[in-house]
XYZ file of C-alpha atoms in Angstrom:
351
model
C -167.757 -25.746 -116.093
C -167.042 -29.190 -114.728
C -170.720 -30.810 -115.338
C -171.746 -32.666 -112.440
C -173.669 -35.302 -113.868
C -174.878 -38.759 -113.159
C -173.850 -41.914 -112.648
C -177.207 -43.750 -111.713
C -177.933 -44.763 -108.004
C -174.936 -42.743 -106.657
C -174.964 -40.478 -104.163
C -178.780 -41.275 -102.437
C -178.215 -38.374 -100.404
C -178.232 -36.289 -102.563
C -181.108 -38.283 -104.475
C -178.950 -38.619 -107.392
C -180.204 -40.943 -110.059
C -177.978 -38.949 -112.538
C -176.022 -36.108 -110.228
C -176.155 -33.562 -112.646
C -176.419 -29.941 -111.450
C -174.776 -28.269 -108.922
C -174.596 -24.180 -108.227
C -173.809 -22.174 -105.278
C -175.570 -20.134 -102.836
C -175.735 -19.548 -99.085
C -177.402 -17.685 -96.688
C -180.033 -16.411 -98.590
C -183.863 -17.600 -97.751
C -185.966 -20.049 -99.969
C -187.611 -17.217 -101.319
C -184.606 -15.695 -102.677
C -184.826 -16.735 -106.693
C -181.423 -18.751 -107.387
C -179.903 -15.814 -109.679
C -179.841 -13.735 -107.309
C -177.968 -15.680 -104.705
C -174.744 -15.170 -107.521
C -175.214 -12.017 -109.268
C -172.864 -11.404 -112.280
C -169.371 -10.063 -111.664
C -169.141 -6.263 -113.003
C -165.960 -7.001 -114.975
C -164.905 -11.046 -116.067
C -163.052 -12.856 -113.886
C -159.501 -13.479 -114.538
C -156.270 -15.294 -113.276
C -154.835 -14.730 -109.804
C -151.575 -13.170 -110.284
C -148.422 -14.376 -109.894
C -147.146 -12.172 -107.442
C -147.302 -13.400 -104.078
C -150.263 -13.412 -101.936
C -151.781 -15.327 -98.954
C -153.809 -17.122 -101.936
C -155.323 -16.757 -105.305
C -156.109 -13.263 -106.290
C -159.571 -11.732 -106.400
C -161.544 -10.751 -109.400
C -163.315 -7.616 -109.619
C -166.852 -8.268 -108.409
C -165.936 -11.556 -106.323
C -167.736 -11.586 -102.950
C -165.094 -10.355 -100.257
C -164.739 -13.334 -97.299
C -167.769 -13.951 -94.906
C -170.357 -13.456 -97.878
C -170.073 -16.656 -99.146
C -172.460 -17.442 -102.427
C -175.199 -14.705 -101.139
C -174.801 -11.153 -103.007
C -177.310 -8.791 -102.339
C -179.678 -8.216 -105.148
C -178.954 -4.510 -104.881
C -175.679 -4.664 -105.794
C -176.916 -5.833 -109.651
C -174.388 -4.389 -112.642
C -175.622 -1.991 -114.053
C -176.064 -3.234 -117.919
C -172.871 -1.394 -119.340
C -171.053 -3.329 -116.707
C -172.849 -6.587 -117.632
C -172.159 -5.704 -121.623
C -168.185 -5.396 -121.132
C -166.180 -8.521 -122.556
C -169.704 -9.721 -124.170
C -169.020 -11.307 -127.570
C -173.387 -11.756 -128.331
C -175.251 -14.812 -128.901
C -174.417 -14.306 -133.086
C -171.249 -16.400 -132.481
C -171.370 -19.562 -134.748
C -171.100 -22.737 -133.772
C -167.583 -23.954 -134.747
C -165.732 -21.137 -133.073
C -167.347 -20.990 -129.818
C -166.401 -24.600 -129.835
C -163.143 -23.605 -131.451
C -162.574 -21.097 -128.448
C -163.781 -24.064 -125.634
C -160.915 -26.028 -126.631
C -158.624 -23.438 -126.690
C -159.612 -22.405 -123.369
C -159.346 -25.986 -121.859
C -155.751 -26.265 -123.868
C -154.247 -23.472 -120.824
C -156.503 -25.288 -117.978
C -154.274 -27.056 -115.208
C -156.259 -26.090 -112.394
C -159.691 -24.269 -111.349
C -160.801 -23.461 -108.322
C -165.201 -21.854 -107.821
C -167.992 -21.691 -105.442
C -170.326 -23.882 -106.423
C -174.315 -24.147 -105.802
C -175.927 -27.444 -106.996
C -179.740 -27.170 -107.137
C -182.274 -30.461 -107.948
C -185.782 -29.977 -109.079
C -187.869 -32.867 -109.180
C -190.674 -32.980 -111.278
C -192.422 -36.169 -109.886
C -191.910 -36.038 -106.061
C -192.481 -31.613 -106.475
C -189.724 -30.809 -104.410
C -186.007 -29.087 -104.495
C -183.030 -29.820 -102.727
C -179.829 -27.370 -103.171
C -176.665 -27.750 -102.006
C -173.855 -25.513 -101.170
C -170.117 -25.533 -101.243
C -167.000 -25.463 -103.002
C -165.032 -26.871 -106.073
C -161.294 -27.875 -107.326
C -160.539 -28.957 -110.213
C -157.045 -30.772 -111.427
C -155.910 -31.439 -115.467
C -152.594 -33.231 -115.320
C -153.281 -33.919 -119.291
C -152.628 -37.161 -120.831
C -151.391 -40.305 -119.789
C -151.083 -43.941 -121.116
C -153.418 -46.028 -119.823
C -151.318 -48.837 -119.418
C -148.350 -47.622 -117.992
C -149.296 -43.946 -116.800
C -146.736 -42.134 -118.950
C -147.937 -38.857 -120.492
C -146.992 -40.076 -124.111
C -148.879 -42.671 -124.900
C -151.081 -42.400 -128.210
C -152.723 -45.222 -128.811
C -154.304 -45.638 -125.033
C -154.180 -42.024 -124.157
C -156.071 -41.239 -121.410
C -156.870 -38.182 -119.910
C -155.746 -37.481 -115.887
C -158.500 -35.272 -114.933
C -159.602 -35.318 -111.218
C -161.928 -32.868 -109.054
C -163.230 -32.566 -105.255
C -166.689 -30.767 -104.105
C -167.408 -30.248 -100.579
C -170.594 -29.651 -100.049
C -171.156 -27.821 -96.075
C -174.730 -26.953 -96.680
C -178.165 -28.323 -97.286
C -180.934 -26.742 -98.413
C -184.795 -28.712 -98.451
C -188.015 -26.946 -98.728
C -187.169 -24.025 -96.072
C -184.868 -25.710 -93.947
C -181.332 -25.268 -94.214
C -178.915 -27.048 -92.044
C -175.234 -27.388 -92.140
C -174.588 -31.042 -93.619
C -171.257 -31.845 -95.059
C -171.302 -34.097 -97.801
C -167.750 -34.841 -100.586
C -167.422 -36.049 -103.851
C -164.161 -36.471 -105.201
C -163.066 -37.911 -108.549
C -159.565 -38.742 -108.893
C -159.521 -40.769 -112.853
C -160.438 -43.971 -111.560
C -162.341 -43.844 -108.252
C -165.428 -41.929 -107.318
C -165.506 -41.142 -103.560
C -168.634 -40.399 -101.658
C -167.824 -39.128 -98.139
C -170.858 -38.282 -95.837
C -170.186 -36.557 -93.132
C -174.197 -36.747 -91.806
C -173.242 -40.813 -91.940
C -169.673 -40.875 -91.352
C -169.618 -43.372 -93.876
C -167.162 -43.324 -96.630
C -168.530 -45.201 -99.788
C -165.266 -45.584 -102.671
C -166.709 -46.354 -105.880
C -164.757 -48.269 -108.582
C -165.872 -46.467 -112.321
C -162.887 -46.638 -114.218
C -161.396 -49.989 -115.305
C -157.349 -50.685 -115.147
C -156.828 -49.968 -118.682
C -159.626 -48.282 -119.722
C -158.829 -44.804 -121.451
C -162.627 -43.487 -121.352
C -163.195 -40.237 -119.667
C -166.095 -40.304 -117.263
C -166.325 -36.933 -116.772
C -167.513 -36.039 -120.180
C -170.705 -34.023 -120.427
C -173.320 -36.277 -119.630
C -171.487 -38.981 -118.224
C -169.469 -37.740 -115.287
C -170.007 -38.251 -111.429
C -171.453 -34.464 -111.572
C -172.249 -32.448 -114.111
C -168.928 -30.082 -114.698
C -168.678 -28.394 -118.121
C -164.908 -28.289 -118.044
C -162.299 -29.969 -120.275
C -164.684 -31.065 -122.908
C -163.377 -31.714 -126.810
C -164.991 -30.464 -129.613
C -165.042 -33.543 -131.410
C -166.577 -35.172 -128.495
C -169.185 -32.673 -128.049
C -170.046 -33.187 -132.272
C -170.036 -36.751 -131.883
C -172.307 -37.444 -129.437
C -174.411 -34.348 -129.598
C -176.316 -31.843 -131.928
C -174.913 -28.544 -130.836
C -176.138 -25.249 -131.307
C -175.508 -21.593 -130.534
C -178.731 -19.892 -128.931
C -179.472 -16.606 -127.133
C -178.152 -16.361 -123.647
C -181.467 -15.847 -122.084
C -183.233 -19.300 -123.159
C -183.480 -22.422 -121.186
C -185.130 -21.074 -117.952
C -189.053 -21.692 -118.729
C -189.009 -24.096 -116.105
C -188.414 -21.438 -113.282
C -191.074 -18.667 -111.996
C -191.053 -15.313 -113.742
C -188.834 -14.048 -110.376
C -186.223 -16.726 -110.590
C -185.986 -17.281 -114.539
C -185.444 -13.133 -114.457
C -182.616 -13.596 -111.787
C -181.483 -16.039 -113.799
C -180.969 -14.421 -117.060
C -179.628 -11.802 -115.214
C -176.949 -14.422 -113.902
C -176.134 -15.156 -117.413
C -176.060 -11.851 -119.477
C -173.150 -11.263 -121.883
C -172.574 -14.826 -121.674
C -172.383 -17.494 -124.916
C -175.220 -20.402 -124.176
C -174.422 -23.714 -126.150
C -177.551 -25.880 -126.433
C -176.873 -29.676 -126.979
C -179.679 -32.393 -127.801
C -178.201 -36.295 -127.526
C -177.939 -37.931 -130.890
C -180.147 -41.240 -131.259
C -178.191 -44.221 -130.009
C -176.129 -43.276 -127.636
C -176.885 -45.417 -124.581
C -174.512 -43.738 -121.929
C -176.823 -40.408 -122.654
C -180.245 -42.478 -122.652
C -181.358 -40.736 -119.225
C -180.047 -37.104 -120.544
C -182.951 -35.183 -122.955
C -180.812 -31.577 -123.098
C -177.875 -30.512 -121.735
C -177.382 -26.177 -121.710
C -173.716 -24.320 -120.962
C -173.315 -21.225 -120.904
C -169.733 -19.400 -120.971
C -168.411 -15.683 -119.996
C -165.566 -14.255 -122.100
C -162.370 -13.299 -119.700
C -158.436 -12.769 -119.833
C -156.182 -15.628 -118.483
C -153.182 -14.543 -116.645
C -151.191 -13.793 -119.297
C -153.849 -11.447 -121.013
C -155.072 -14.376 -123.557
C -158.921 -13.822 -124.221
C -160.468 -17.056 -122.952
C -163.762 -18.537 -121.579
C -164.910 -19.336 -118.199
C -167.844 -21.352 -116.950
C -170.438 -19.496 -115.724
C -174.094 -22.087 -115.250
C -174.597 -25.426 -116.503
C -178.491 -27.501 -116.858
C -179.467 -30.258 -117.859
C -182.635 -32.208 -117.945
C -183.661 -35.842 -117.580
C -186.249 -38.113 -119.448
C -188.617 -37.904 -116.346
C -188.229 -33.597 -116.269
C -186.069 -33.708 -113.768
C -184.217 -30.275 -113.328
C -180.078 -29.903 -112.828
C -178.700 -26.571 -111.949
C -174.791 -26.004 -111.457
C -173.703 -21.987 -110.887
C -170.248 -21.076 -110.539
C -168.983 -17.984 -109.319
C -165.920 -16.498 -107.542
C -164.093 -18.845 -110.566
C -160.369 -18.623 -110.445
C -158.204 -20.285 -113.440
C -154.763 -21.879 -112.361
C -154.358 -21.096 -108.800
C -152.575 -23.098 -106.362
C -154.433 -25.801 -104.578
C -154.818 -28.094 -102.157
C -154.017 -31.546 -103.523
C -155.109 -33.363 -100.254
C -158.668 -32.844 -101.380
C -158.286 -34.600 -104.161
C -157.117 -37.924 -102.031
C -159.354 -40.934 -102.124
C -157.412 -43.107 -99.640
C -158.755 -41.770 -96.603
C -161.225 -42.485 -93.958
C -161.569 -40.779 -90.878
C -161.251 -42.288 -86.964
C -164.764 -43.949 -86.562
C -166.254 -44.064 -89.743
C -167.072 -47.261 -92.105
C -166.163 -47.912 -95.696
C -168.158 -49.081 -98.373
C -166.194 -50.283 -101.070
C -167.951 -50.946 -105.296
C -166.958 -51.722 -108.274
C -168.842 -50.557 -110.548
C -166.752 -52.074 -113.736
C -168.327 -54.941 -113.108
C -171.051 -56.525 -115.138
């Protein structure tokens, strides 16, 4: 999963002081717990195939058009379904990460629904949003001369877009478009509520960091992330599938583990010291075990969470996620601004 995390002060719409946690529902009432607005798939999803189609094949158990995020709760697996393609929670540490980085090795593109869901512990409130993801790994380039060979100032061209069309506060829910889109260098905000574009410098020329590793991105996504990244800035750990959700009501947090049976959780705490993770007290992803499109056992991102120093919540479901598929590259363009609306232009590189 792509973690949608935070850079602080973006996004104000959204109330972002670190935008970490998006998942993916619609239609469903406030009442509804969140697992159940994206029941599990009955088999794992898998490739679209490469014969061709008006788009991107469907996985068993994907939500057929018009149904959006919302599956009926009646329409649960049955727990043989939810066991098939389950490796347990017994898998050790080094080859679940072992297996994330040969996943991400195969990962060009990625396409999901996507529900991002805020609780805030101060203020007592929730605020979800609704919409859609894609995701773009051109690999490495040098950061100096954007070549894909360079060693010494390799830097990774990752890029992403999520359109959010739907708002959820309290018990209202209103259609409000709202886009983030990531292309390496600049983070774009477009508001459609505002018709304000706001382009956000957070990469400087030259720079080989990658912002959008766990913790540190523009929105928590875990996708793409290295295992020696994850070791040196974290302390990871394997745990059962069904942790991490005592924050919820006994409704939602059983909806919830529902959401993630037959998955493989992987708990990380920040080490000491590390100031771009000073806001970040847990991050938790969990991972379902599917085929790629040529058959090769692999992993997919199924819910990310994370948690802030102030108790702040994060929640980022995927479903309906489809490995190297076609896409639309004009989503992933930064340069434009519609007839009528105003531009806001940062840089954030700045000191």
């Amino acid at each position: 999963m792509l973690m949608l995390h935070g850079i602080a002060g973006l996004g104000s719409s959204l109330g972002l002081s670190a935008v970490m946690g998006l998942s993916m529902v619609a239609g469903l009432p406030l009442s509804a717990p969140l697992g159940t607005l994206a029941q599990p798939e009955t088999e794992p999803e898998t490739a679209p195939a490469t014969a061709p189609a008006t788009g991107p094949a469907t996985a068993p158990g994907d939500n057929p058009p018009g149904q959006e995020c919302g599956v009926d709760a009646s329409h649960a697996p049955t727990p043989e379904n939810l066991a098939k393609g389950a490796v347990g929670d017994g898998v050790p540490l080094a080859k679940l990460l072992d297996d994330l980085e040969r996943a991400n090795a195969g990962l060009k593109t990625l396409t999901a629904d996507i529900k991002y869901d805020r609780l805030f512990e101060i203020a007592g409130d929730r605020q979800t949003r609704i919409g859609s993801l894609v995701y773009f790994d051109a690999g490495q380039k040098d950061a100096a001369n954007g070549t894909g060979d360079g060693e010494r100032n390799a830097k990774r061209d990752r890029r992403f877009s999520v359109t959010f069309d739907r708002l959820q506060v309290g018990r209202r829910i209103e259609p409000q478009e709202l886009t983030y889109i990531f292309d390496g260098t600049f983070l774009v905000e477009r508001s459609g509520a505002e018709k304000q574009v706001v382009k956000r410098r957070v990469v400087a020329e030259g720079d080989a960091r990658d912002p959008m590793r766990i913790g540190e991105g523009p929105i928590p996504l875990p996708i793409g992330q290295k295992r020696e990244d994850i070791l040196a800035r974290f302390d990871a750990s394997v745990v059962p599938a069904e942790e991490g959700f005592d924050f919820a009501e006994d409704d939602e947090a059983a909806a919830l583990r529902q959401f993630v049976d037959g998955t493989r959780q992987l708990k990380l705490i920040p080490k000491p010291g590390n100031r771009d993770l000073d806001d970040v007290v847990e991050v938790r992803l969990w991972y379902r075990d599917a085929t790629d499109e040529s058959g090769t056992p692999t992993l997919l991102p199924r819910l990310a969470k994370t948690v802030n120093r102030v108790g702040d919540v994060a929640l980022v479901q995927l479903v309906n996620v489809k490995l190297n598929p076609e896409i639309d590259r004009s989503r992933l363009r930064t340069d434009e601004v519609p007839a009528g609306w105003s531009l806001i232009e940062q840089d954030l590189t700045k000191k």
